[in-house]
Short mmCIF file of C-alpha atoms and ligand atoms in Angstrom, two decimals:
data_model
loop_
_atom_site.label_atom_id
_atom_site.label_comp_id
_atom_site.label_asym_id
_atom_site.label_seq_id
_atom_site.Cartn_x
_atom_site.Cartn_y
_atom_site.Cartn_z
CA MET A 1 0.00 0.00 0.00
CA ARG A 2 1.29 3.48 -0.80
CA PRO A 3 1.48 5.90 2.11
CA ALA A 4 -1.27 8.06 0.57
CA ALA A 5 -3.81 5.28 1.03
CA ALA A 6 -3.31 5.23 4.77
CA ALA A 7 -4.75 8.73 5.07
CA LEU A 8 -8.12 7.69 3.63
CA ALA A 9 -11.12 7.07 5.85
CA PRO A 10 -11.76 3.43 6.74
CA GLY A 11 -13.74 1.38 4.25
CA PRO A 12 -13.59 -1.88 2.32
CA ALA A 13 -10.23 -2.35 0.62
CA LEU A 14 -9.69 -4.36 -2.53
CA GLY A 15 -6.62 -6.05 -1.14
CA HIS A 16 -6.88 -9.07 -3.40
CA ILE A 17 -6.37 -6.86 -6.39
CA ALA A 18 -2.81 -5.99 -5.44
CA ALA A 19 -1.97 -9.65 -5.99
CA ARG A 20 -2.83 -9.22 -9.66
CA MET A 21 -0.29 -6.45 -10.15
CA VAL A 22 1.84 -7.15 -13.13
CA ASP A 23 4.33 -4.82 -14.60
CA ASP A 24 2.93 -4.55 -18.11
CA ARG A 25 1.60 -1.00 -17.97
CA GLN A 26 0.78 0.62 -21.28
CA PRO A 27 -0.44 4.19 -21.65
CA CYS A 28 -4.14 4.68 -22.31
CA ASP A 29 -4.80 6.83 -25.38
CA GLY A 30 -6.49 10.07 -24.38
CA ALA A 31 -5.77 9.81 -20.65
CA GLY A 32 -4.11 12.92 -19.31
CA THR A 33 -2.47 11.05 -16.45
CA PRO A 34 -0.48 7.80 -16.27
CA GLU A 35 -2.61 6.75 -13.28
CA PHE A 36 -5.19 5.63 -15.86
CA HIS A 37 -3.36 3.07 -17.98
CA ARG A 38 -3.73 -0.38 -19.50
CA ARG A 39 -2.52 -3.72 -18.23
CA GLY A 40 -3.06 -6.75 -20.39
CA GLY A 41 -5.20 -4.47 -22.57
CA ALA A 42 -7.65 -3.61 -19.77
CA LEU A 43 -8.01 -0.17 -18.21
CA TRP A 44 -6.81 0.33 -14.65
CA CYS A 45 -6.84 3.19 -12.18
CA GLU A 46 -3.58 3.04 -10.27
CA ASP A 47 -3.40 -0.61 -9.06
CA VAL A 48 -7.10 -1.35 -9.43
CA PRO A 49 -8.83 -2.72 -12.57
CA LEU A 50 -11.80 -0.54 -13.50
CA ALA A 51 -13.87 -3.57 -14.46
CA ASP A 52 -13.69 -4.76 -10.84
CA LEU A 53 -14.97 -1.43 -9.57
CA ALA A 54 -17.88 -1.46 -12.00
CA ALA A 55 -18.76 -5.03 -10.99
CA ARG A 56 -18.65 -4.12 -7.34
CA HIS A 57 -20.33 -0.71 -7.33
CA GLY A 58 -22.40 -0.65 -10.51
CA THR A 59 -22.53 1.99 -13.21
CA PRO A 60 -22.61 4.87 -13.93
CA LEU A 61 -19.63 5.28 -11.60
CA TYR A 62 -17.11 8.04 -11.15
CA VAL A 63 -13.61 6.79 -10.33
CA TYR A 64 -10.88 9.15 -9.16
CA SER A 65 -7.15 8.66 -8.78
CA ARG A 66 -6.01 10.28 -5.57
CA THR A 67 -2.40 10.07 -6.71
CA ALA A 68 -3.20 11.98 -9.92
CA MET A 69 -4.78 14.78 -7.85
CA GLN A 70 -1.77 14.90 -5.55
CA THR A 71 0.64 14.97 -8.47
CA ARG A 72 -1.16 17.87 -10.14
CA LEU A 73 -1.37 19.87 -6.94
CA ALA A 74 2.33 19.31 -6.32
CA ALA A 75 3.11 20.48 -9.87
CA VAL A 76 1.14 23.72 -9.38
CA ARG A 77 2.78 24.34 -6.02
CA ALA A 78 6.22 23.71 -7.48
CA ALA A 79 5.52 26.08 -10.39
CA PHE A 80 4.35 28.98 -8.25
CA GLY A 81 6.73 28.47 -5.36
CA PRO A 82 6.40 28.20 -1.60
CA ASP A 83 5.11 31.75 -1.23
CA ALA A 84 2.03 31.14 -3.39
CA ILE A 85 -1.36 30.26 -1.97
CA VAL A 86 -3.11 27.57 -3.99
CA CYS A 87 -6.88 27.75 -3.43
CA TYR A 88 -8.52 24.70 -5.00
CA ALA A 89 -11.74 25.75 -6.76
CA ALA A 90 -14.18 23.55 -4.87
CA LYS A 91 -16.84 23.82 -7.56
CA ALA A 92 -14.84 21.53 -9.85
CA ASN A 93 -15.42 18.60 -7.53
CA SER A 94 -16.61 19.28 -4.02
CA ALA A 95 -16.70 15.73 -2.63
CA ARG A 96 -15.40 15.66 0.93
CA ALA A 97 -12.61 13.20 0.13
CA VAL A 98 -11.43 15.46 -2.70
CA LEU A 99 -11.39 18.52 -0.43
CA GLN A 100 -9.44 16.51 2.14
CA THR A 101 -6.96 15.37 -0.50
CA MET A 102 -6.39 18.98 -1.53
CA HIS A 103 -5.94 20.13 2.04
CA ALA A 104 -3.48 17.32 2.74
CA GLY A 105 -1.49 18.53 -0.28
CA GLY A 106 -1.28 22.04 1.13
CA ALA A 107 -4.15 23.77 -0.67
CA GLY A 108 -6.73 26.22 0.61
CA PHE A 109 -10.04 26.69 -1.16
CA ASP A 110 -11.83 28.99 -3.55
CA VAL A 111 -15.53 28.92 -2.72
CA VAL A 112 -18.39 30.65 -4.47
CA SER A 113 -21.28 30.00 -2.13
CA GLY A 114 -22.19 29.53 1.49
CA GLY A 115 -22.78 25.89 0.60
CA GLU A 116 -19.21 25.36 -0.57
CA LEU A 117 -17.95 27.00 2.62
CA ARG A 118 -20.16 24.60 4.58
CA ARG A 119 -18.56 21.69 2.75
CA VAL A 120 -15.06 22.85 3.72
CA GLN A 121 -16.17 23.23 7.32
CA ALA A 122 -18.08 19.94 7.36
CA ALA A 123 -14.90 18.21 6.16
CA GLY A 124 -13.22 19.60 9.27
CA LEU A 125 -10.81 21.71 7.24
CA PRO A 126 -9.40 25.12 8.18
CA THR A 127 -10.80 28.25 6.54
CA ALA A 128 -7.77 30.52 6.95
CA GLN A 129 -6.88 30.01 3.28
CA VAL A 130 -10.35 30.31 1.82
CA VAL A 131 -11.22 32.99 -0.72
CA PHE A 132 -14.86 33.68 -1.47
CA ALA A 133 -15.75 34.87 -4.97
CA GLY A 134 -19.23 35.16 -6.46
CA VAL A 135 -21.09 37.83 -8.33
CA ALA A 136 -24.05 38.07 -5.96
CA LYS A 137 -23.29 37.10 -2.39
CA GLU A 138 -26.07 37.11 0.19
CA ARG A 139 -25.80 38.50 3.69
CA TRP A 140 -25.96 35.08 5.37
CA GLU A 141 -23.09 33.87 3.21
CA ILE A 142 -20.97 36.90 4.06
CA GLU A 143 -21.77 36.48 7.75
CA ALA A 144 -20.77 32.81 7.66
CA ALA A 145 -17.50 33.51 5.84
CA ALA A 146 -16.66 36.47 8.08
CA ALA A 147 -17.28 34.34 11.17
CA ALA A 148 -14.93 31.73 9.68
CA ASP A 149 -12.29 34.49 9.29
CA ILE A 150 -11.51 33.53 5.70
CA LEU A 151 -8.46 34.88 3.89
CA ALA A 152 -10.42 37.33 1.74
CA PHE A 153 -13.68 38.22 0.04
CA GLN A 154 -13.26 38.55 -3.72
CA VAL A 155 -15.57 41.50 -4.26
CA GLU A 156 -17.19 41.39 -7.66
CA SER A 157 -19.99 43.91 -7.49
CA PRO A 158 -20.04 47.36 -5.85
CA HIS A 159 -23.33 46.48 -4.12
CA GLU A 160 -21.41 44.03 -1.88
CA LEU A 161 -19.36 46.78 -0.26
CA PRO A 162 -21.98 48.27 2.11
CA LEU A 163 -23.08 44.72 2.96
CA LEU A 164 -19.52 43.64 3.79
CA ALA A 165 -18.88 46.82 5.77
CA SER A 166 -22.00 46.29 7.80
CA VAL A 167 -20.99 42.70 8.63
CA GLY A 168 -17.51 43.95 9.56
CA ALA A 169 -19.04 46.60 11.83
CA GLN A 170 -21.25 43.94 13.41
CA LEU A 171 -18.15 41.85 14.19
CA GLY A 172 -16.08 44.86 15.19
CA ARG A 173 -13.22 44.09 12.79
CA PRO A 174 -12.48 45.00 9.19
CA LEU A 175 -12.98 42.33 6.51
CA ARG A 176 -10.18 41.60 4.05
CA VAL A 177 -11.13 42.33 0.46
CA MET A 178 -9.57 41.50 -2.88
CA LEU A 179 -11.25 43.49 -5.61
CA ARG A 180 -12.11 41.34 -8.61
CA LEU A 181 -11.37 43.35 -11.70
CA ASN A 182 -12.84 42.67 -15.10
CA PRO A 183 -9.86 43.46 -17.32
CA ASP A 184 -11.69 42.90 -20.62
CA VAL A 185 -9.29 40.19 -21.76
CA ASP A 186 -10.41 37.50 -24.17
CA ALA A 187 -9.37 34.13 -22.79
CA GLY A 188 -10.23 32.36 -26.05
CA THR A 189 -12.48 29.81 -24.39
CA HIS A 190 -16.10 28.65 -24.77
CA ALA A 191 -18.50 31.59 -24.42
CA TYR A 192 -20.25 30.02 -21.41
CA ILE A 193 -17.02 29.77 -19.41
CA SER A 194 -15.41 33.09 -20.35
CA THR A 195 -15.53 35.52 -17.42
CA GLY A 196 -13.00 38.30 -18.07
CA LYS A 197 -14.56 40.11 -21.00
CA LYS A 198 -16.35 43.39 -20.49
CA ASP A 199 -19.73 41.96 -21.45
CA ASN A 200 -19.46 39.15 -18.84
CA LYS A 201 -21.24 39.62 -15.52
CA PHE A 202 -18.07 39.03 -13.47
CA GLY A 203 -15.74 41.49 -11.77
CA VAL A 204 -15.76 45.26 -11.63
CA SER A 205 -14.91 47.02 -14.88
CA LEU A 206 -11.70 49.03 -14.88
CA ALA A 207 -13.84 52.12 -15.49
CA ALA A 208 -15.77 51.56 -12.24
CA ALA A 209 -12.91 50.10 -10.20
CA GLY A 210 -11.44 53.45 -9.09
CA GLU A 211 -14.66 54.25 -7.32
CA ALA A 212 -14.79 50.78 -5.75
CA VAL A 213 -11.24 51.17 -4.40
CA ALA A 214 -12.17 54.55 -2.93
CA ALA A 215 -15.19 52.99 -1.22
CA ILE A 216 -13.06 50.17 0.23
CA VAL A 217 -10.21 52.33 1.53
CA GLY A 218 -12.73 54.87 2.84
CA SER A 219 -14.45 52.31 5.09
CA PRO A 220 -13.08 51.46 8.53
CA TRP A 221 -14.68 48.01 8.17
CA LEU A 222 -12.98 46.99 4.93
CA ARG A 223 -9.33 46.43 4.11
CA LEU A 224 -8.03 46.24 0.54
CA VAL A 225 -5.48 43.40 0.52
CA GLY A 226 -5.35 42.48 -3.14
CA TYR A 227 -6.70 42.27 -6.65
CA HIS A 228 -8.35 39.29 -8.25
CA VAL A 229 -8.68 38.45 -11.93
CA HIS A 230 -10.32 35.22 -13.10
CA LEU A 231 -10.54 35.22 -16.88
CA GLY A 232 -12.43 32.04 -17.60
CA SER A 233 -12.01 28.32 -17.61
CA GLN A 234 -10.01 25.91 -19.79
CA LEU A 235 -7.38 28.47 -20.87
CA ARG A 236 -4.51 27.06 -22.85
CA SER A 237 -2.16 29.99 -23.35
CA VAL A 238 -0.10 32.22 -21.09
CA GLU A 239 -0.97 35.42 -22.89
CA PRO A 240 -4.36 36.19 -21.23
CA TYR A 241 -2.70 35.93 -17.79
CA THR A 242 0.06 38.38 -18.70
CA ALA A 243 -2.39 40.72 -20.47
CA ALA A 244 -4.62 40.81 -17.39
CA LEU A 245 -1.72 41.59 -15.07
CA ALA A 246 -0.63 44.40 -17.38
CA LYS A 247 -4.12 45.90 -17.14
CA VAL A 248 -4.11 45.63 -13.36
CA GLU A 249 -0.66 47.23 -13.20
CA ALA A 250 -1.86 50.11 -15.36
CA PHE A 251 -4.94 50.51 -13.16
CA VAL A 252 -2.83 50.59 -9.99
CA ALA A 253 -0.49 53.16 -11.56
CA GLY A 254 -3.45 55.53 -11.83
CA ASP A 255 -3.52 56.45 -8.13
CA PRO A 256 -1.18 55.65 -5.19
CA ALA A 257 -4.19 54.75 -3.03
CA ARG A 258 -4.82 51.76 -5.33
CA ALA A 259 -1.58 50.05 -4.26
CA ARG A 260 -1.59 50.95 -0.56
CA GLY A 261 -1.80 47.87 1.66
CA VAL A 262 -2.08 45.55 -1.34
CA SER A 263 -0.24 42.32 -0.61
CA HIS A 264 -1.89 39.65 -2.83
CA TYR A 265 -2.59 39.11 -6.52
CA ASP A 266 -5.09 36.37 -7.28
CA LEU A 267 -4.60 35.45 -10.92
CA GLY A 268 -7.60 33.13 -10.88
CA GLY A 269 -7.85 29.57 -12.11
CA GLY A 270 -8.76 28.40 -15.56
CA PHE A 271 -5.69 26.23 -16.16
CA GLY A 272 -6.68 24.11 -19.17
CA ILE A 273 -6.24 20.36 -19.65
CA GLY A 274 -5.79 18.39 -22.86
CA TYR A 275 -9.09 16.43 -23.14
CA GLY A 276 -7.29 13.90 -25.29
CA SER A 277 -6.65 16.09 -28.29
CA GLY A 278 -5.11 19.35 -27.13
CA GLU A 279 -2.25 20.58 -25.03
CA ALA A 280 -2.72 21.42 -21.37
CA LEU A 281 -1.84 24.93 -20.25
CA ASP A 282 1.87 25.30 -19.50
CA VAL A 283 1.36 26.26 -15.86
CA ALA A 284 5.10 26.67 -15.23
CA ALA A 285 5.23 29.17 -18.10
CA VAL A 286 2.39 31.19 -16.53
CA ALA A 287 4.29 31.24 -13.25
CA ALA A 288 7.56 32.18 -14.96
CA ALA A 289 5.87 35.08 -16.76
CA LEU A 290 4.07 36.49 -13.74
CA LEU A 291 6.20 35.78 -10.69
CA PRO A 292 9.00 38.31 -11.33
CA ARG A 293 6.42 41.07 -11.83
CA LEU A 294 4.55 40.12 -8.66
CA ARG A 295 7.76 39.83 -6.67
CA ALA A 296 8.82 43.31 -7.77
CA ARG A 297 5.65 44.68 -6.19
CA GLY A 298 5.68 42.47 -3.14
CA TRP A 299 2.40 40.87 -4.19
CA ARG A 300 1.91 37.30 -3.02
CA PRO A 301 0.44 35.06 -5.73
CA VAL A 302 -2.88 33.31 -5.21
CA VAL A 303 -4.09 30.76 -7.78
CA GLU A 304 -7.48 29.07 -7.95
CA PRO A 305 -7.24 26.02 -10.19
CA GLY A 306 -10.08 23.53 -10.24
CA ARG A 307 -10.13 21.54 -13.46
CA PHE A 308 -6.34 21.22 -13.71
CA LEU A 309 -6.15 19.52 -10.32
CA VAL A 310 -8.99 17.02 -10.69
CA GLY A 311 -10.13 16.83 -14.33
CA ASP A 312 -7.71 14.24 -15.64
CA ALA A 313 -7.86 12.43 -12.29
CA GLY A 314 -11.40 11.13 -12.89
CA VAL A 315 -13.31 8.93 -15.30
CA LEU A 316 -16.99 8.14 -15.64
CA LEU A 317 -17.60 4.42 -16.15
CA THR A 318 -20.70 3.51 -18.11
CA ARG A 319 -22.09 0.24 -19.44
CA VAL A 320 -23.31 -0.35 -22.98
CA LEU A 321 -27.03 -1.14 -23.04
CA GLY A 322 -27.52 -1.66 -26.74
CA ASP A 323 -27.25 -0.46 -30.30
CA LYS A 324 -29.68 1.49 -32.37
CA PRO A 325 -28.98 2.31 -36.00
CA GLN A 326 -31.42 5.00 -37.07
CA GLY A 327 -31.56 7.75 -39.69
CA GLY A 328 -28.00 7.13 -40.78
CA THR A 329 -26.58 7.30 -37.23
CA GLU A 330 -25.29 4.40 -35.18
CA PHE A 331 -26.53 5.22 -31.68
CA LEU A 332 -24.66 3.41 -28.93
CA LEU A 333 -26.96 3.37 -25.90
CA VAL A 334 -25.21 3.57 -22.53
CA ASP A 335 -26.36 3.86 -18.93
CA ALA A 336 -24.78 7.28 -18.21
CA ALA A 337 -26.52 10.40 -19.35
CA MET A 338 -26.46 14.18 -19.37
CA ASN A 339 -27.62 14.20 -15.75
CA ASP A 340 -24.38 12.39 -14.81
CA LEU A 341 -22.07 14.40 -17.09
CA LEU A 342 -23.55 17.59 -18.49
CA ARG A 343 -20.48 18.99 -20.20
CA PRO A 344 -20.99 17.53 -23.71
CA ALA A 345 -24.59 18.79 -23.81
CA LEU A 346 -23.91 22.20 -22.28
CA TYR A 347 -20.52 23.18 -23.72
CA GLN A 348 -20.17 20.82 -26.70
CA ALA A 349 -17.27 19.40 -24.69
CA GLU A 350 -15.38 16.50 -26.25
CA HIS A 351 -14.35 13.95 -23.65
CA PRO A 352 -12.26 11.04 -24.88
CA ILE A 353 -14.15 7.76 -24.54
CA VAL A 354 -12.38 4.41 -24.48
CA ALA A 355 -13.41 0.81 -24.00
CA VAL A 356 -12.32 -0.62 -20.66
CA ALA A 357 -11.52 -3.96 -22.33
CA PRO A 358 -11.51 -3.30 -26.07
CA HIS A 359 -12.49 -6.03 -28.55
CA ALA A 360 -10.44 -6.44 -31.69
CA GLY A 361 -12.03 -5.30 -34.91
CA PRO A 362 -12.49 -2.26 -37.09
CA PRO A 363 -13.76 0.86 -35.30
CA ARG A 364 -17.31 2.08 -35.81
CA THR A 365 -18.45 5.69 -35.86
CA VAL A 366 -21.14 6.08 -33.21
CA ASP A 367 -23.09 8.63 -31.20
CA VAL A 368 -22.78 7.65 -27.54
CA VAL A 369 -26.12 8.53 -25.98
CA GLY A 370 -27.82 8.01 -22.63
CA PRO A 371 -31.37 7.18 -21.63
CA VAL A 372 -32.50 10.76 -20.87
CA CYS A 373 -35.38 12.10 -22.92
CA GLU A 374 -33.56 14.90 -24.69
CA THR A 375 -31.87 14.96 -28.08
CA GLY A 376 -29.11 16.90 -26.33
CA ASP A 377 -28.43 13.86 -24.17
CA PHE A 378 -25.19 12.62 -25.63
CA LEU A 379 -21.74 11.90 -24.28
CA ALA A 380 -20.12 12.03 -27.71
CA ARG A 381 -21.11 12.39 -31.33
CA ARG A 382 -19.54 10.90 -34.42
CA ARG A 383 -16.94 9.10 -32.38
CA ASP A 384 -14.83 6.15 -33.56
CA LEU A 385 -14.99 3.33 -31.02
CA PRO A 386 -13.91 -0.30 -31.18
CA PRO A 387 -16.74 -2.80 -31.62
CA CYS A 388 -18.95 -2.86 -28.50
CA ALA A 389 -21.53 -5.32 -27.25
CA PRO A 390 -24.21 -4.89 -24.58
CA GLY A 391 -22.60 -5.23 -21.16
CA ASP A 392 -19.26 -3.78 -22.26
CA LEU A 393 -17.80 -0.99 -20.19
CA LEU A 394 -16.75 2.39 -21.50
CA ALA A 395 -14.72 5.02 -19.66
CA VAL A 396 -15.40 8.67 -20.32
CA LEU A 397 -12.02 10.23 -19.61
CA ALA A 398 -11.09 13.57 -18.02
CA ALA A 399 -14.40 13.62 -16.14
CA GLY A 400 -13.07 14.44 -12.68
CA ALA A 401 -13.88 18.15 -12.95
CA TYR A 402 -17.41 19.50 -13.36
CA GLY A 403 -18.75 15.96 -13.72
CA ALA A 404 -20.17 14.82 -10.40
CA SER A 405 -20.39 18.40 -9.15
CA MET A 406 -22.79 19.30 -11.96
CA ALA A 407 -24.79 16.06 -11.84
CA SER A 408 -28.54 16.33 -11.38
CA ASN A 409 -31.60 14.17 -10.86
CA TYR A 410 -33.16 14.99 -14.20
CA ASN A 411 -35.53 12.24 -15.36
CA SER A 412 -35.56 11.16 -11.69
CA ARG A 413 -32.21 9.49 -12.10
CA ARG A 414 -30.08 8.92 -9.04
CA ARG A 415 -26.75 10.66 -9.00
CA PRO A 416 -23.89 8.20 -9.52
CA ALA A 417 -21.61 6.71 -6.90
CA GLU A 418 -18.03 7.94 -6.65
CA VAL A 419 -14.94 5.91 -5.79
CA MET A 420 -11.47 7.14 -4.93
CA VAL A 421 -8.43 4.99 -5.60
CA ALA A 422 -5.02 5.27 -3.98
CA GLY A 423 -2.56 2.59 -5.01
CA GLY A 424 -4.35 -0.75 -4.60
CA VAL A 425 -7.05 0.67 -2.32
CA ALA A 426 -10.45 1.80 -3.60
CA ARG A 427 -13.10 3.37 -1.40
CA VAL A 428 -16.57 4.67 -2.06
CA ILE A 429 -16.43 8.38 -1.26
CA ARG A 430 -20.07 9.01 -2.14
CA ARG A 431 -22.70 6.31 -2.31
CA ARG A 432 -25.13 6.18 -5.20
CA GLU A 433 -28.20 8.21 -4.35
CA THR A 434 -31.22 6.19 -3.31
CA PHE A 435 -34.79 6.58 -4.51
CA GLU A 436 -35.73 7.33 -0.89
CA GLN A 437 -33.33 10.30 -0.96
CA LEU A 438 -34.82 11.44 -4.24
CA LEU A 439 -38.29 11.59 -2.73
CA GLN A 440 -37.53 12.55 0.84
CA ASN A 441 -38.34 16.27 0.64
CA GLU A 442 -41.68 15.92 -1.09
CA GLU A 443 -45.15 16.38 0.35
CA SER A 444 -48.53 15.70 -1.17
CA PHE A 445 -50.87 18.58 -1.74
CA ASP A 446 -53.90 17.24 0.08
CA GLU A 447 -57.23 18.59 -1.10
CA PRO A 448 -58.19 21.38 1.29
CA THR A 449 -61.24 20.28 3.25
CA ALA A 450 -64.11 22.70 3.70
CA SER A 451 -64.41 23.78 7.32
N1 LIG B 1 -12.01 30.84 -9.72
C1 LIG B 1 -13.21 31.34 -10.06
C2 LIG B 1 -13.60 32.64 -9.52
C3 LIG B 1 -14.06 30.62 -10.91
O1 LIG B 1 -15.22 31.13 -11.25
C4 LIG B 1 -13.64 29.36 -11.41
C5 LIG B 1 -14.50 28.58 -12.30
C6 LIG B 1 -12.39 28.86 -11.00
C7 LIG B 1 -11.60 29.63 -10.17
C8 LIG B 1 -11.88 27.53 -11.44
O2 LIG B 1 -11.75 27.42 -12.81
P1 LIG B 1 -10.98 26.15 -13.42
O3 LIG B 1 -9.55 26.20 -12.92
O4 LIG B 1 -11.66 24.94 -12.96
O5 LIG B 1 -11.07 26.33 -14.88
N2 LIG B 1 -18.64 24.05 -15.63
C9 LIG B 1 -17.63 24.52 -16.57
C10 LIG B 1 -16.55 25.32 -15.89
C11 LIG B 1 -17.08 26.50 -15.11
C12 LIG B 1 -16.02 27.24 -14.39
C13 LIG B 1 -16.59 28.27 -13.50
N3 LIG B 1 -15.64 28.98 -12.72
C14 LIG B 1 -17.08 23.34 -17.33
O6 LIG B 1 -17.50 22.21 -17.09
O7 LIG B 1 -16.21 23.51 -18.20
#
């Protein structure tokens, strides 16, 4: 057993599997991490065969490699140096075991709701390195985060300022603020996940930011400790990060009050991954481009990666239910659907899909679709896959980020179970939802009786 496994909560171990370890690892095409690889042709996660997990826990099933998460976090920390604060963006995957893995690796958290803060607290994790972004925070959320004495509030909208000041006054201490600027930089990403352009709802425009700074420094209950710039998600080039910093530097040069007391620069998250066909963002190059400029100002770097830390570390296992040739399309029917993984339907995202134990034979071009009653319910379109039969297992790769965390109950489907693997140990970190849980909050509307 690797040392990492010992830190996991108790649960059933798949000890017998370690006995099957053979040293014939082959890379798996499309996998962004060597923790998902092939042995004897079959797909494994670390030292556990995925087919065993599907047999034991059913499908659809998310499987995460804890080692892959740790490796990515270590790479980001190494790139940005010991002075940087890495705040894992909890929205990417907010399962307790994932939050704990990130904390154990030295990360704090980027939260965007009172609910995400509750998750950090419920996991028993410290909140001293939590930043709280969000375009429309409510008073109860601000009160909860202020009580938890988080690192900083990433203020995105001027309307938050009086609210924050009033909570600070209530507590009798100023709240730390990083002002989120909207630098109007095009991150070159999907329109739904771009956040740093002037027509996006996020951040305060540079035109309005001078006034916001004046309001912050003018309040005894607020303290300006930094600037925040999150440009969007799935960025693949360094340039937007350097362009944004240049805009912030120019803004700060406009008035000495804008730099006073500023000690942090939060360059956001958005670090892109390959999804089988592209290059991941060169995170070390981002650090190399920004760090000298931040050091010169005495600004401590804060980064908020989500996808980069967990995306490649997860797969969604799904079983083939059948075949349906219709209207010139070969539909491959599987048991996972858009409620389990929304990204293909919502962002036209292309996740690599591979057979867990591929059969020999010429590939077929198929649409991989789930049982949900929507034409938009697909996991992939026009995809070449090896021949598949009912009962075969497929793995949707790079599904660790924004997979389970965006899952829903649409069509009254239960959200999938999630398993975390470390070495030869696999544990369920979230059980499959039950039908009882699906129905538990509902009440009948009894006919009112005449009195
Ligand atoms: N910081 C802030 C303020 C954010 O809004 C986000 C993501 C992150 C950090 C982390 O971004 P990342 O490093 O994961 O790219 N559901 C979409 C992604 C939405 C991202 C929203 N904000 C998807 O599945 O692609």
